[in-house]
Structure formats: C-alpha cells, structure tokens
C-alpha cells in the first residue's frame, strides 16, 4: 500500500484521504486515478473496521481542478477517449459503491473531473472558498467521469444543463442553494461538520449503513453511463478538442470550428 499522489491517514476510525498534486491543483492524472482504484477497490475494499473516508485536495486552492489536461493531448490522437472515460467511470463507481460513507471536503476548485469526483462521493461539505463547475465545453469535450448522469441526479436537469453547457463556475453558497453540496461553511467548521456526520454514522449498525448505500444507489441503476462514455469518445476525437486542450496549455482562448 504505497501511493505517489495520495496521502492516507487514519484517525479514530476515519480515513483522511488527500489527493496530493497541489502544483497541478490536484488534477487527476492516470497515475492518481490508478491509486484511487487501488485505495477503494483493493487496499480498503474489505476494511469494515473503518467508519468512513474524508476525501480532500492538498493545499487551500483546490479540491481537484479536473482531469489532467496536459495528459489529454495524447488522447485524441490515440482515439482512446471512450476507453479512458470508461476506466475513469469504473474508478468513480468504486467510490459511489464503497461500503462506508465517503464525504468530499471541497476546499477550492472542484472542476470537471473534480466536480465529478465530488458528486461520486456519498456527501459533500464545501468550505466557503469552494468553486464548482463542469468546464469541459471550454476544451471542446463533455464530462466523461459520470458527471452527465450524477449532476442530473443531484440538482435536476435544468441546472445540470446550465452548468454543463455554459461551463460557468458557481460558488459554495450557490452550490448549497441548488443542492450540489450538503453544507457550505468556513473551512474549520466544514471539516468539523464532515467529521461529525461520519462519527454519527459510525454509531449506527454497520450492516444497515452498507445496505442503505447499496439501496440508494440501486435507484439510479438505469443511468446512462455507457452513453456518456461513447459521447465523450466522439467529442474527444474532434479537432476542437485538440484545439481546446492546446489552448489551455498555451494559456489562450480556444478557436473552435465545430469539427
Ligand atoms: N490539468 C492539468 N493541469 C492543471 C489543471 C488541469 N485540469 N488545472 C490547473 N492546472 C495547472 C495549470 O496548468 C498550472 O500549471 P503551471 O503552473 O505549470 O502553468 C497550475 O495548475 C496552476 O493553475 P493556473 O495557473 O491556471 O491557476 P489559476 O489560478 O490562474 O486558474 C483554474 C485556476 C481556473 C482552476 C485554471 O487552472 C483552470 O481553468 N484549470 C482547468 C480547469 C478545467 O478545465 N478542468 C476540467 C478539465 S477536463 C475534465 O476534467 C474532463 C473529465 C472527464 C475525463 C474523461 C476521460 C478522459
């Protein structure tokens, strides 16, 4: 159990899991995605002695600023967007289906794949500096790690459409108002609230907690994650995506041509 990009600390039965790439605002590169799969799917998959997981991003600027755009540049060329989306979805399913509660403590940017990661967790507590958004359209792509499905589930179709189609960011107060996060609080109070929720859950019947998570997830079993992966594959095979990713790296505005 060793990780390059995750920090893991257990305190009083709660696992504090930190995504630790602060120089890239904790963007999810493939190595980090692999480590999240290792954590949720292997190392902690059978740990029934823990109360839950508190997931955050290192530093005070960002939870996770998305998938790692610099790694993307090879994706369109290789035509492997659909495959990459499916693999990422599988990692986030491990989190959504984890047998103990996972709370995202969102401190700063939760954008693109970072917002998708937060909404794959069972609950979200935001600090008042949190910013949420699905800016994929700025790059000429769409959310591919389950965001098109889970945003609908959480905030309804109209707001999901607005966030996904405009790429606009919203602040913690607005995220709380529309039900994207359970609480929005100053940093210290936010962590206390998340820990309080986990500790309360820790006093309940563990089998009941596990079965509740499974039953609530079962409601959404018909969601169209496959469709999303195929659609991501189509969008990521465009010239627009190459242009969008290059524009980000070169710190300029993208010039999309609809091809
Ligand atoms: N990927 C890689 N590097 C990143 C990312 C990212 N997503 N976000 C920030 N960084 C890097 C920057 O390049 C910069 O690095 P450097 O110092 O080497 O230039 C460093 O982090 C700091 O960032 P900025 O200088 O840009 O900081 P600012 O305060 O000026 O801006 C922002 C902060 C607004 C968060 C800005 O960094 C930004 O817009 N980031 C990109 C956000 C984004 O578009 N996220 C969505 C990515 S797409 C996605 O997540 C798709 C998910 C589905 C994938 C499906 C399968 C592949």
PDB file of C-alpha atoms and ligand atoms in Angstrom:
ATOM      1  CA  UNK A   1       0.000   0.000   0.000  1.00  0.00           C
ATOM      2  CA  UNK A   2       2.120   2.876  -1.231  1.00  0.00           C
ATOM      3  CA  UNK A   3       0.950   5.885  -3.219  1.00  0.00           C
ATOM      4  CA  UNK A   4       2.696   8.702  -5.109  1.00  0.00           C
ATOM      5  CA  UNK A   5      -0.244  11.099  -5.235  1.00  0.00           C
ATOM      6  CA  UNK A   6      -2.426  10.152  -2.273  1.00  0.00           C
ATOM      7  CA  UNK A   7      -1.866  10.795   1.407  1.00  0.00           C
ATOM      8  CA  UNK A   8      -3.637   8.416   3.776  1.00  0.00           C
ATOM      9  CA  UNK A   9      -4.011   8.934   7.491  1.00  0.00           C
ATOM     10  CA  UNK A  10      -6.310   7.049   9.846  1.00  0.00           C
ATOM     11  CA  UNK A  11      -7.616   8.896  12.916  1.00  0.00           C
ATOM     12  CA  UNK A  12     -10.209   7.421  15.249  1.00  0.00           C
ATOM     13  CA  UNK A  13     -11.521   5.085  12.567  1.00  0.00           C
ATOM     14  CA  UNK A  14     -11.859   7.813   9.938  1.00  0.00           C
ATOM     15  CA  UNK A  15      -9.575   7.647   6.919  1.00  0.00           C
ATOM     16  CA  UNK A  16      -8.335  11.074   5.823  1.00  0.00           C
ATOM     17  CA  UNK A  17      -7.566  10.684   2.131  1.00  0.00           C
ATOM     18  CA  UNK A  18      -5.843  13.601   0.384  1.00  0.00           C
ATOM     19  CA  UNK A  19      -5.160  13.969  -3.328  1.00  0.00           C
ATOM     20  CA  UNK A  20      -1.704  15.433  -3.291  1.00  0.00           C
ATOM     21  CA  UNK A  21      -0.672  17.195  -6.526  1.00  0.00           C
ATOM     22  CA  UNK A  22      -1.039  20.806  -5.396  1.00  0.00           C
ATOM     23  CA  UNK A  23       1.222  22.229  -8.149  1.00  0.00           C
ATOM     24  CA  UNK A  24      -1.323  20.988 -10.705  1.00  0.00           C
ATOM     25  CA  UNK A  25      -4.233  21.999  -8.439  1.00  0.00           C
ATOM     26  CA  UNK A  26      -4.616  18.255  -7.702  1.00  0.00           C
ATOM     27  CA  UNK A  27      -5.615  17.432 -11.296  1.00  0.00           C
ATOM     28  CA  UNK A  28      -6.354  13.744 -11.799  1.00  0.00           C
ATOM     29  CA  UNK A  29      -3.659  12.185 -13.954  1.00  0.00           C
ATOM     30  CA  UNK A  30      -3.852   8.485 -14.829  1.00  0.00           C
ATOM     31  CA  UNK A  31      -1.465   7.574 -12.024  1.00  0.00           C
ATOM     32  CA  UNK A  32      -3.750   9.224  -9.455  1.00  0.00           C
ATOM     33  CA  UNK A  33      -6.808   7.529 -10.948  1.00  0.00           C
ATOM     34  CA  UNK A  34      -4.973   4.204 -10.613  1.00  0.00           C
ATOM     35  CA  UNK A  35      -4.182   4.947  -6.987  1.00  0.00           C
ATOM     36  CA  UNK A  36      -7.798   5.844  -6.220  1.00  0.00           C
ATOM     37  CA  UNK A  37      -8.774   2.482  -7.752  1.00  0.00           C
ATOM     38  CA  UNK A  38      -6.156   0.774  -5.597  1.00  0.00           C
ATOM     39  CA  UNK A  39      -7.386   2.542  -2.445  1.00  0.00           C
ATOM     40  CA  UNK A  40     -11.145   1.976  -2.899  1.00  0.00           C
ATOM     41  CA  UNK A  41     -11.025  -1.250  -4.912  1.00  0.00           C
ATOM     42  CA  UNK A  42      -8.191  -3.110  -3.190  1.00  0.00           C
ATOM     43  CA  UNK A  43      -6.478  -1.703  -0.120  1.00  0.00           C
ATOM     44  CA  UNK A  44      -9.647  -0.582   1.679  1.00  0.00           C
ATOM     45  CA  UNK A  45     -12.196  -2.746  -0.158  1.00  0.00           C
ATOM     46  CA  UNK A  46     -12.613  -5.108   2.796  1.00  0.00           C
ATOM     47  CA  UNK A  47     -11.862  -2.715   5.653  1.00  0.00           C
ATOM     48  CA  UNK A  48     -15.083  -2.997   7.654  1.00  0.00           C
ATOM     49  CA  UNK A  49     -13.375  -1.684  10.781  1.00  0.00           C
ATOM     50  CA  UNK A  50     -13.366   1.896   9.484  1.00  0.00           C
ATOM     51  CA  UNK A  51     -16.160   4.448   9.946  1.00  0.00           C
ATOM     52  CA  UNK A  52     -15.727   6.263   6.659  1.00  0.00           C
ATOM     53  CA  UNK A  53     -13.481   8.307   4.400  1.00  0.00           C
ATOM     54  CA  UNK A  54     -12.971  12.075   4.298  1.00  0.00           C
ATOM     55  CA  UNK A  55     -11.609  12.997   0.861  1.00  0.00           C
ATOM     56  CA  UNK A  56      -9.958  16.342   0.124  1.00  0.00           C
ATOM     57  CA  UNK A  57      -7.374  18.029  -2.074  1.00  0.00           C
ATOM     58  CA  UNK A  58      -3.980  19.155  -0.786  1.00  0.00           C
ATOM     59  CA  UNK A  59      -3.451  22.871  -0.160  1.00  0.00           C
ATOM     60  CA  UNK A  60      -6.084  25.533   0.160  1.00  0.00           C
ATOM     61  CA  UNK A  61      -6.582  26.408  -3.519  1.00  0.00           C
ATOM     62  CA  UNK A  62      -8.172  23.324  -4.956  1.00  0.00           C
ATOM     63  CA  UNK A  63     -10.078  20.139  -4.263  1.00  0.00           C
ATOM     64  CA  UNK A  64      -9.402  18.806  -7.782  1.00  0.00           C
ATOM     65  CA  UNK A  65      -9.212  21.064 -10.876  1.00  0.00           C
ATOM     66  CA  UNK A  66     -10.271  18.260 -13.226  1.00  0.00           C
ATOM     67  CA  UNK A  67      -8.707  15.523 -15.243  1.00  0.00           C
ATOM     68  CA  UNK A  68      -5.102  16.345 -16.142  1.00  0.00           C
ATOM     69  CA  UNK A  69      -5.466  18.328 -19.356  1.00  0.00           C
ATOM     70  CA  UNK A  70      -1.763  18.064 -20.181  1.00  0.00           C
ATOM     71  CA  UNK A  71      -2.120  14.276 -20.346  1.00  0.00           C
ATOM     72  CA  UNK A  72      -5.127  14.713 -22.642  1.00  0.00           C
ATOM     73  CA  UNK A  73      -3.102  15.892 -25.572  1.00  0.00           C
ATOM     74  CA  UNK A  74      -2.255  12.299 -26.496  1.00  0.00           C
ATOM     75  CA  UNK A  75      -5.817  11.055 -26.075  1.00  0.00           C
ATOM     76  CA  UNK A  76      -7.434  12.492 -29.163  1.00  0.00           C
ATOM     77  CA  UNK A  77      -4.504  11.397 -31.295  1.00  0.00           C
ATOM     78  CA  UNK A  78      -4.750   7.858 -29.942  1.00  0.00           C
ATOM     79  CA  UNK A  79      -8.552   7.811 -30.328  1.00  0.00           C
ATOM     80  CA  UNK A  80      -8.860   6.337 -26.848  1.00  0.00           C
ATOM     81  CA  UNK A  81     -11.254   8.847 -25.265  1.00  0.00           C
ATOM     82  CA  UNK A  82     -14.134   6.392 -24.823  1.00  0.00           C
ATOM     83  CA  UNK A  83     -11.864   3.837 -23.205  1.00  0.00           C
ATOM     84  CA  UNK A  84     -10.392   6.442 -20.872  1.00  0.00           C
ATOM     85  CA  UNK A  85     -13.855   7.622 -19.835  1.00  0.00           C
ATOM     86  CA  UNK A  86     -14.975   4.044 -19.122  1.00  0.00           C
ATOM     87  CA  UNK A  87     -11.899   3.405 -16.993  1.00  0.00           C
ATOM     88  CA  UNK A  88     -12.472   6.630 -15.052  1.00  0.00           C
ATOM     89  CA  UNK A  89     -16.148   5.821 -14.573  1.00  0.00           C
ATOM     90  CA  UNK A  90     -15.153   2.451 -13.130  1.00  0.00           C
ATOM     91  CA  UNK A  91     -12.950   4.178 -10.541  1.00  0.00           C
ATOM     92  CA  UNK A  92     -15.751   6.535  -9.516  1.00  0.00           C
ATOM     93  CA  UNK A  93     -18.194   3.593  -9.246  1.00  0.00           C
ATOM     94  CA  UNK A  94     -15.820   2.129  -6.644  1.00  0.00           C
ATOM     95  CA  UNK A  95     -16.277   5.325  -4.618  1.00  0.00           C
ATOM     96  CA  UNK A  96     -20.045   5.547  -5.125  1.00  0.00           C
ATOM     97  CA  UNK A  97     -20.438   1.891  -4.120  1.00  0.00           C
ATOM     98  CA  UNK A  98     -17.906   1.939  -1.263  1.00  0.00           C
ATOM     99  CA  UNK A  99     -19.262   0.128   1.792  1.00  0.00           C
ATOM    100  CA  UNK A 100     -18.587   3.011   4.185  1.00  0.00           C
ATOM    101  CA  UNK A 101     -19.580   6.670   3.701  1.00  0.00           C
ATOM    102  CA  UNK A 102     -17.228   8.820   1.659  1.00  0.00           C
ATOM    103  CA  UNK A 103     -17.544  12.575   2.214  1.00  0.00           C
ATOM    104  CA  UNK A 104     -15.834  15.069  -0.079  1.00  0.00           C
ATOM    105  CA  UNK A 105     -14.496  18.071   1.822  1.00  0.00           C
ATOM    106  CA  UNK A 106     -14.341  20.546  -1.046  1.00  0.00           C
ATOM    107  CA  UNK A 107     -11.703  23.187  -0.441  1.00  0.00           C
ATOM    108  CA  UNK A 108     -11.331  25.399  -3.520  1.00  0.00           C
ATOM    109  CA  UNK A 109     -11.788  24.349  -7.166  1.00  0.00           C
ATOM    110  CA  UNK A 110     -13.898  21.289  -7.951  1.00  0.00           C
ATOM    111  CA  UNK A 111     -13.942  21.472 -11.724  1.00  0.00           C
ATOM    112  CA  UNK A 112     -14.603  18.962 -14.478  1.00  0.00           C
ATOM    113  CA  UNK A 113     -13.433  15.561 -13.262  1.00  0.00           C
ATOM    114  CA  UNK A 114     -13.005  17.181  -9.817  1.00  0.00           C
ATOM    115  CA  UNK A 115     -16.686  18.095  -9.627  1.00  0.00           C
ATOM    116  CA  UNK A 116     -17.464  14.591 -10.940  1.00  0.00           C
ATOM    117  CA  UNK A 117     -15.304  13.111  -8.180  1.00  0.00           C
ATOM    118  CA  UNK A 118     -17.108  15.174  -5.525  1.00  0.00           C
ATOM    119  CA  UNK A 119     -20.531  14.077  -6.762  1.00  0.00           C
ATOM    120  CA  UNK A 120     -19.468  10.421  -6.880  1.00  0.00           C
ATOM    121  CA  UNK A 121     -18.907  10.679  -3.104  1.00  0.00           C
ATOM    122  CA  UNK A 122     -21.874   9.997  -0.836  1.00  0.00           C
ATOM    123  CA  UNK A 123     -21.972  13.554   0.531  1.00  0.00           C
ATOM    124  CA  UNK A 124     -20.208  16.873   0.057  1.00  0.00           C
ATOM    125  CA  UNK A 125     -19.258  19.553   2.560  1.00  0.00           C
ATOM    126  CA  UNK A 126     -17.864  22.715   0.967  1.00  0.00           C
ATOM    127  CA  UNK A 127     -15.639  25.337   2.514  1.00  0.00           C
ATOM    128  CA  UNK A 128     -16.738  28.862   1.665  1.00  0.00           C
ATOM    129  CA  UNK A 129     -13.911  29.190  -0.901  1.00  0.00           C
ATOM    130  CA  UNK A 130     -15.167  26.225  -2.948  1.00  0.00           C
ATOM    131  CA  UNK A 131     -15.930  26.713  -6.649  1.00  0.00           C
ATOM    132  CA  UNK A 132     -17.775  24.133  -8.724  1.00  0.00           C
ATOM    133  CA  UNK A 133     -18.101  23.741 -12.457  1.00  0.00           C
ATOM    134  CA  UNK A 134     -18.100  21.482 -15.489  1.00  0.00           C
ATOM    135  CA  UNK A 135     -15.831  23.484 -17.816  1.00  0.00           C
ATOM    136  CA  UNK A 136     -15.280  20.628 -20.293  1.00  0.00           C
ATOM    137  CA  UNK A 137     -17.069  22.529 -23.079  1.00  0.00           C
ATOM    138  CA  UNK A 138     -14.274  25.129 -22.861  1.00  0.00           C
ATOM    139  CA  UNK A 139     -11.993  22.332 -24.105  1.00  0.00           C
ATOM    140  CA  UNK A 140     -14.435  21.003 -26.712  1.00  0.00           C
ATOM    141  CA  UNK A 141     -15.338  17.881 -24.706  1.00  0.00           C
ATOM    142  CA  UNK A 142     -18.043  16.764 -22.257  1.00  0.00           C
ATOM    143  CA  UNK A 143     -17.942  15.362 -18.716  1.00  0.00           C
ATOM    144  CA  UNK A 144     -16.805  11.735 -19.002  1.00  0.00           C
ATOM    145  CA  UNK A 145     -16.474  10.503 -15.441  1.00  0.00           C
ATOM    146  CA  UNK A 146     -20.213  10.249 -14.748  1.00  0.00           C
ATOM    147  CA  UNK A 147     -20.992  13.963 -14.457  1.00  0.00           C
ATOM    148  CA  UNK A 148     -23.755  13.993 -17.080  1.00  0.00           C
ATOM    149  CA  UNK A 149     -25.638  11.410 -15.021  1.00  0.00           C
ATOM    150  CA  UNK A 150     -24.867  12.338 -11.408  1.00  0.00           C
ATOM    151  CA  UNK A 151     -25.436  16.088 -11.833  1.00  0.00           C
ATOM    152  CA  UNK A 152     -28.965  15.333 -13.076  1.00  0.00           C
ATOM    153  CA  UNK A 153     -29.494  13.111 -10.067  1.00  0.00           C
ATOM    154  CA  UNK A 154     -28.358  15.743  -7.578  1.00  0.00           C
ATOM    155  CA  UNK A 155     -29.517  19.096  -8.925  1.00  0.00           C
ATOM    156  CA  UNK A 156     -32.066  18.267 -11.646  1.00  0.00           C
ATOM    157  CA  UNK A 157     -31.999  18.634 -15.408  1.00  0.00           C
ATOM    158  CA  UNK A 158     -32.256  22.418 -15.756  1.00  0.00           C
ATOM    159  CA  UNK A 159     -29.315  23.256 -13.504  1.00  0.00           C
ATOM    160  CA  UNK A 160     -27.307  20.283 -14.836  1.00  0.00           C
ATOM    161  CA  UNK A 161     -27.834  21.620 -18.361  1.00  0.00           C
ATOM    162  CA  UNK A 162     -26.814  25.140 -17.319  1.00  0.00           C
ATOM    163  CA  UNK A 163     -23.589  24.071 -15.598  1.00  0.00           C
ATOM    164  CA  UNK A 164     -22.611  21.610 -18.331  1.00  0.00           C
ATOM    165  CA  UNK A 165     -23.437  23.779 -21.355  1.00  0.00           C
ATOM    166  CA  UNK A 166     -22.102  27.121 -20.082  1.00  0.00           C
ATOM    167  CA  UNK A 167     -19.003  25.799 -18.294  1.00  0.00           C
ATOM    168  CA  UNK A 168     -19.637  28.546 -15.702  1.00  0.00           C
ATOM    169  CA  UNK A 169     -18.340  28.206 -12.166  1.00  0.00           C
ATOM    170  CA  UNK A 170     -20.581  28.608  -9.123  1.00  0.00           C
ATOM    171  CA  UNK A 171     -19.556  29.427  -5.566  1.00  0.00           C
ATOM    172  CA  UNK A 172     -20.177  27.438  -2.392  1.00  0.00           C
ATOM    173  CA  UNK A 173     -23.314  29.356  -1.432  1.00  0.00           C
ATOM    174  CA  UNK A 174     -24.926  28.721  -4.823  1.00  0.00           C
ATOM    175  CA  UNK A 175     -23.806  25.083  -4.751  1.00  0.00           C
ATOM    176  CA  UNK A 176     -25.534  24.764  -1.401  1.00  0.00           C
ATOM    177  CA  UNK A 177     -28.666  26.557  -2.623  1.00  0.00           C
ATOM    178  CA  UNK A 178     -29.119  24.157  -5.550  1.00  0.00           C
ATOM    179  CA  UNK A 179     -28.350  21.032  -3.518  1.00  0.00           C
ATOM    180  CA  UNK A 180     -24.964  20.255  -5.024  1.00  0.00           C
ATOM    181  CA  UNK A 181     -23.419  20.220  -1.536  1.00  0.00           C
ATOM    182  CA  UNK A 182     -24.882  19.231   1.817  1.00  0.00           C
ATOM    183  CA  UNK A 183     -23.260  22.126   3.698  1.00  0.00           C
ATOM    184  CA  UNK A 184     -21.182  25.226   2.890  1.00  0.00           C
ATOM    185  CA  UNK A 185     -19.221  26.518   5.876  1.00  0.00           C
ATOM    186  CA  UNK A 186     -15.968  28.276   6.815  1.00  0.00           C
ATOM    187  CA  UNK A 187     -13.004  25.889   6.479  1.00  0.00           C
ATOM    188  CA  UNK A 188     -12.645  24.745  10.074  1.00  0.00           C
ATOM    189  CA  UNK A 189     -16.392  24.365  10.617  1.00  0.00           C
ATOM    190  CA  UNK A 190     -16.678  22.469   7.334  1.00  0.00           C
ATOM    191  CA  UNK A 191     -14.186  19.841   8.442  1.00  0.00           C
ATOM    192  CA  UNK A 192     -15.873  19.607  11.852  1.00  0.00           C
ATOM    193  CA  UNK A 193     -19.268  19.132  10.188  1.00  0.00           C
ATOM    194  CA  UNK A 194     -17.956  16.384   7.892  1.00  0.00           C
ATOM    195  CA  UNK A 195     -16.327  14.586  10.830  1.00  0.00           C
ATOM    196  CA  UNK A 196     -19.483  14.956  12.915  1.00  0.00           C
ATOM    197  CA  UNK A 197     -21.546  13.326  10.138  1.00  0.00           C
ATOM    198  CA  UNK A 198     -19.067  10.444   9.847  1.00  0.00           C
ATOM    199  CA  UNK A 199     -18.942   9.967  13.621  1.00  0.00           C
ATOM    200  CA  UNK A 200     -22.751   9.892  13.815  1.00  0.00           C
ATOM    201  CA  UNK A 201     -22.859   7.263  11.066  1.00  0.00           C
ATOM    202  CA  UNK A 202     -20.191   5.331  12.984  1.00  0.00           C
ATOM    203  CA  UNK A 203     -22.616   4.815  15.892  1.00  0.00           C
ATOM    204  CA  UNK A 204     -25.191   3.058  13.655  1.00  0.00           C
ATOM    205  CA  UNK A 205     -25.449  -0.557  12.590  1.00  0.00           C
ATOM    206  CA  UNK A 206     -22.657  -1.159  10.063  1.00  0.00           C
ATOM    207  CA  UNK A 207     -24.714  -3.634   8.022  1.00  0.00           C
ATOM    208  CA  UNK A 208     -27.570  -1.118   7.859  1.00  0.00           C
ATOM    209  CA  UNK A 209     -25.167   1.567   6.622  1.00  0.00           C
ATOM    210  CA  UNK A 210     -23.767  -0.708   3.925  1.00  0.00           C
ATOM    211  CA  UNK A 211     -27.213  -1.845   2.786  1.00  0.00           C
ATOM    212  CA  UNK A 212     -28.520   1.757   2.787  1.00  0.00           C
ATOM    213  CA  UNK A 213     -25.736   2.813   0.425  1.00  0.00           C
ATOM    214  CA  UNK A 214     -26.500  -0.123  -1.884  1.00  0.00           C
ATOM    215  CA  UNK A 215     -30.255   0.513  -1.830  1.00  0.00           C
ATOM    216  CA  UNK A 216     -29.979   4.249  -2.530  1.00  0.00           C
ATOM    217  CA  UNK A 217     -27.560   3.549  -5.392  1.00  0.00           C
ATOM    218  CA  UNK A 218     -29.964   0.916  -6.780  1.00  0.00           C
ATOM    219  CA  UNK A 219     -32.492   3.683  -7.536  1.00  0.00           C
ATOM    220  CA  UNK A 220     -30.103   5.031 -10.195  1.00  0.00           C
ATOM    221  CA  UNK A 221     -29.189   1.686 -11.770  1.00  0.00           C
ATOM    222  CA  UNK A 222     -30.653   2.631 -15.148  1.00  0.00           C
ATOM    223  CA  UNK A 223     -28.388   5.644 -15.596  1.00  0.00           C
ATOM    224  CA  UNK A 224     -26.737   6.070 -18.982  1.00  0.00           C
ATOM    225  CA  UNK A 225     -23.038   5.938 -18.130  1.00  0.00           C
ATOM    226  CA  UNK A 226     -22.282   3.911 -21.287  1.00  0.00           C
ATOM    227  CA  UNK A 227     -23.903   6.579 -23.389  1.00  0.00           C
ATOM    228  CA  UNK A 228     -21.773   9.221 -21.692  1.00  0.00           C
ATOM    229  CA  UNK A 229     -18.544   7.292 -22.404  1.00  0.00           C
ATOM    230  CA  UNK A 230     -19.472   6.885 -26.092  1.00  0.00           C
ATOM    231  CA  UNK A 231     -20.372  10.586 -26.341  1.00  0.00           C
ATOM    232  CA  UNK A 232     -17.098  11.527 -24.646  1.00  0.00           C
ATOM    233  CA  UNK A 233     -15.302   9.332 -27.209  1.00  0.00           C
ATOM    234  CA  UNK A 234     -16.957  11.216 -30.072  1.00  0.00           C
ATOM    235  CA  UNK A 235     -16.215  14.670 -28.612  1.00  0.00           C
ATOM    236  CA  UNK A 236     -12.615  13.774 -27.791  1.00  0.00           C
ATOM    237  CA  UNK A 237     -11.980  12.603 -31.368  1.00  0.00           C
ATOM    238  CA  UNK A 238     -12.607  16.109 -32.761  1.00  0.00           C
ATOM    239  CA  UNK A 239     -10.178  18.757 -33.908  1.00  0.00           C
ATOM    240  CA  UNK A 240     -11.980  21.054 -31.482  1.00  0.00           C
ATOM    241  CA  UNK A 241     -10.714  19.007 -28.540  1.00  0.00           C
ATOM    242  CA  UNK A 242      -7.122  19.181 -29.782  1.00  0.00           C
ATOM    243  CA  UNK A 243      -7.582  22.934 -30.126  1.00  0.00           C
ATOM    244  CA  UNK A 244      -9.234  23.267 -26.686  1.00  0.00           C
ATOM    245  CA  UNK A 245      -6.518  21.299 -24.879  1.00  0.00           C
ATOM    246  CA  UNK A 246      -3.731  23.119 -26.760  1.00  0.00           C
ATOM    247  CA  UNK A 247      -5.333  26.489 -25.935  1.00  0.00           C
ATOM    248  CA  UNK A 248      -5.368  25.603 -22.220  1.00  0.00           C
ATOM    249  CA  UNK A 249      -1.710  24.602 -22.220  1.00  0.00           C
ATOM    250  CA  UNK A 250      -0.748  27.718 -24.206  1.00  0.00           C
ATOM    251  CA  UNK A 251      -2.923  29.884 -21.892  1.00  0.00           C
ATOM    252  CA  UNK A 252      -5.015  31.359 -24.720  1.00  0.00           C
ATOM    253  CA  UNK A 253      -8.655  31.345 -25.847  1.00  0.00           C
ATOM    254  CA  UNK A 254      -9.735  28.353 -27.968  1.00  0.00           C
ATOM    255  CA  UNK A 255     -10.875  28.887 -31.537  1.00  0.00           C
ATOM    256  CA  UNK A 256     -13.486  26.170 -32.149  1.00  0.00           C
ATOM    257  CA  UNK A 257     -14.621  25.260 -35.673  1.00  0.00           C
ATOM    258  CA  UNK A 258     -17.227  22.575 -34.985  1.00  0.00           C
ATOM    259  CA  UNK A 259     -15.107  19.777 -36.446  1.00  0.00           C
TER     260      UNK A 259
HETATM  261  N1  LIG B   1      -4.911  19.703 -15.674  1.00  0.00           N
HETATM  262  C1  LIG B   1      -3.572  19.925 -15.664  1.00  0.00           C
HETATM  263  N2  LIG B   1      -3.003  20.999 -15.084  1.00  0.00           N
HETATM  264  C2  LIG B   1      -3.821  21.873 -14.476  1.00  0.00           C
HETATM  265  C3  LIG B   1      -5.221  21.716 -14.435  1.00  0.00           C
HETATM  266  C4  LIG B   1      -5.762  20.555 -15.062  1.00  0.00           C
HETATM  267  N3  LIG B   1      -7.076  20.291 -15.068  1.00  0.00           N
HETATM  268  N4  LIG B   1      -5.770  22.762 -13.781  1.00  0.00           N
HETATM  269  C5  LIG B   1      -4.736  23.553 -13.415  1.00  0.00           C
HETATM  270  N5  LIG B   1      -3.573  23.020 -13.828  1.00  0.00           N
HETATM  271  C6  LIG B   1      -2.242  23.568 -13.636  1.00  0.00           C
HETATM  272  C7  LIG B   1      -2.004  24.770 -14.546  1.00  0.00           C
HETATM  273  O1  LIG B   1      -1.640  24.365 -15.861  1.00  0.00           O
HETATM  274  C8  LIG B   1      -0.899  25.481 -13.800  1.00  0.00           C
HETATM  275  O2  LIG B   1       0.324  24.812 -14.075  1.00  0.00           O
HETATM  276  P1  LIG B   1       1.643  25.688 -14.470  1.00  0.00           P
HETATM  277  O3  LIG B   1       1.953  26.449 -13.210  1.00  0.00           O
HETATM  278  O4  LIG B   1       2.644  24.618 -14.801  1.00  0.00           O
HETATM  279  O5  LIG B   1       1.244  26.559 -15.620  1.00  0.00           O
HETATM  280  C9  LIG B   1      -1.238  25.218 -12.320  1.00  0.00           C
HETATM  281  O6  LIG B   1      -2.113  24.090 -12.320  1.00  0.00           O
HETATM  282  C10 LIG B   1      -1.962  26.381 -11.670  1.00  0.00           C
HETATM  283  O7  LIG B   1      -3.083  26.712 -12.472  1.00  0.00           O
HETATM  284  P2  LIG B   1      -3.333  28.176 -13.084  1.00  0.00           P
HETATM  285  O8  LIG B   1      -2.036  28.894 -13.272  1.00  0.00           O
HETATM  286  O9  LIG B   1      -4.204  28.012 -14.286  1.00  0.00           O
HETATM  287  O10 LIG B   1      -4.116  28.844 -11.875  1.00  0.00           O
HETATM  288  P3  LIG B   1      -5.214  29.993 -11.957  1.00  0.00           P
HETATM  289  O11 LIG B   1      -5.485  30.408 -10.560  1.00  0.00           O
HETATM  290  O12 LIG B   1      -4.827  31.030 -12.956  1.00  0.00           O
HETATM  291  O13 LIG B   1      -6.544  29.261 -12.535  1.00  0.00           O
HETATM  292  C11 LIG B   1      -8.159  27.495 -12.732  1.00  0.00           C
HETATM  293  C12 LIG B   1      -7.148  28.236 -11.819  1.00  0.00           C
HETATM  294  C13 LIG B   1      -9.332  28.425 -13.075  1.00  0.00           C
HETATM  295  C14 LIG B   1      -8.675  26.292 -11.953  1.00  0.00           C
HETATM  296  C15 LIG B   1      -7.441  27.064 -14.013  1.00  0.00           C
HETATM  297  O14 LIG B   1      -6.256  26.359 -13.663  1.00  0.00           O
HETATM  298  C16 LIG B   1      -8.257  26.159 -14.898  1.00  0.00           C
HETATM  299  O15 LIG B   1      -9.137  26.626 -15.615  1.00  0.00           O
HETATM  300  N6  LIG B   1      -7.955  24.847 -14.874  1.00  0.00           N
HETATM  301  C17 LIG B   1      -8.606  23.892 -15.726  1.00  0.00           C
HETATM  302  C18 LIG B   1      -9.972  23.544 -15.236  1.00  0.00           C
HETATM  303  C19 LIG B   1     -10.644  22.595 -16.187  1.00  0.00           C
HETATM  304  O16 LIG B   1     -10.903  22.896 -17.346  1.00  0.00           O
HETATM  305  N7  LIG B   1     -10.967  21.388 -15.698  1.00  0.00           N
HETATM  306  C20 LIG B   1     -11.630  20.386 -16.471  1.00  0.00           C
HETATM  307  C21 LIG B   1     -10.644  19.524 -17.170  1.00  0.00           C
HETATM  308  S1  LIG B   1     -11.438  18.395 -18.290  1.00  0.00           S
HETATM  309  C22 LIG B   1     -12.031  17.173 -17.309  1.00  0.00           C
HETATM  310  O17 LIG B   1     -11.903  17.194 -16.120  1.00  0.00           O
HETATM  311  C23 LIG B   1     -12.721  16.057 -18.017  1.00  0.00           C
HETATM  312  C24 LIG B   1     -13.123  14.944 -17.084  1.00  0.00           C
HETATM  313  C25 LIG B   1     -13.616  13.752 -17.851  1.00  0.00           C
HETATM  314  C26 LIG B   1     -12.478  12.987 -18.465  1.00  0.00           C
HETATM  315  C27 LIG B   1     -12.979  11.790 -19.156  1.00  0.00           C
HETATM  316  C28 LIG B   1     -11.960  10.831 -19.686  1.00  0.00           C
HETATM  317  C29 LIG B   1     -10.686  11.345 -20.138  1.00  0.00           C
END
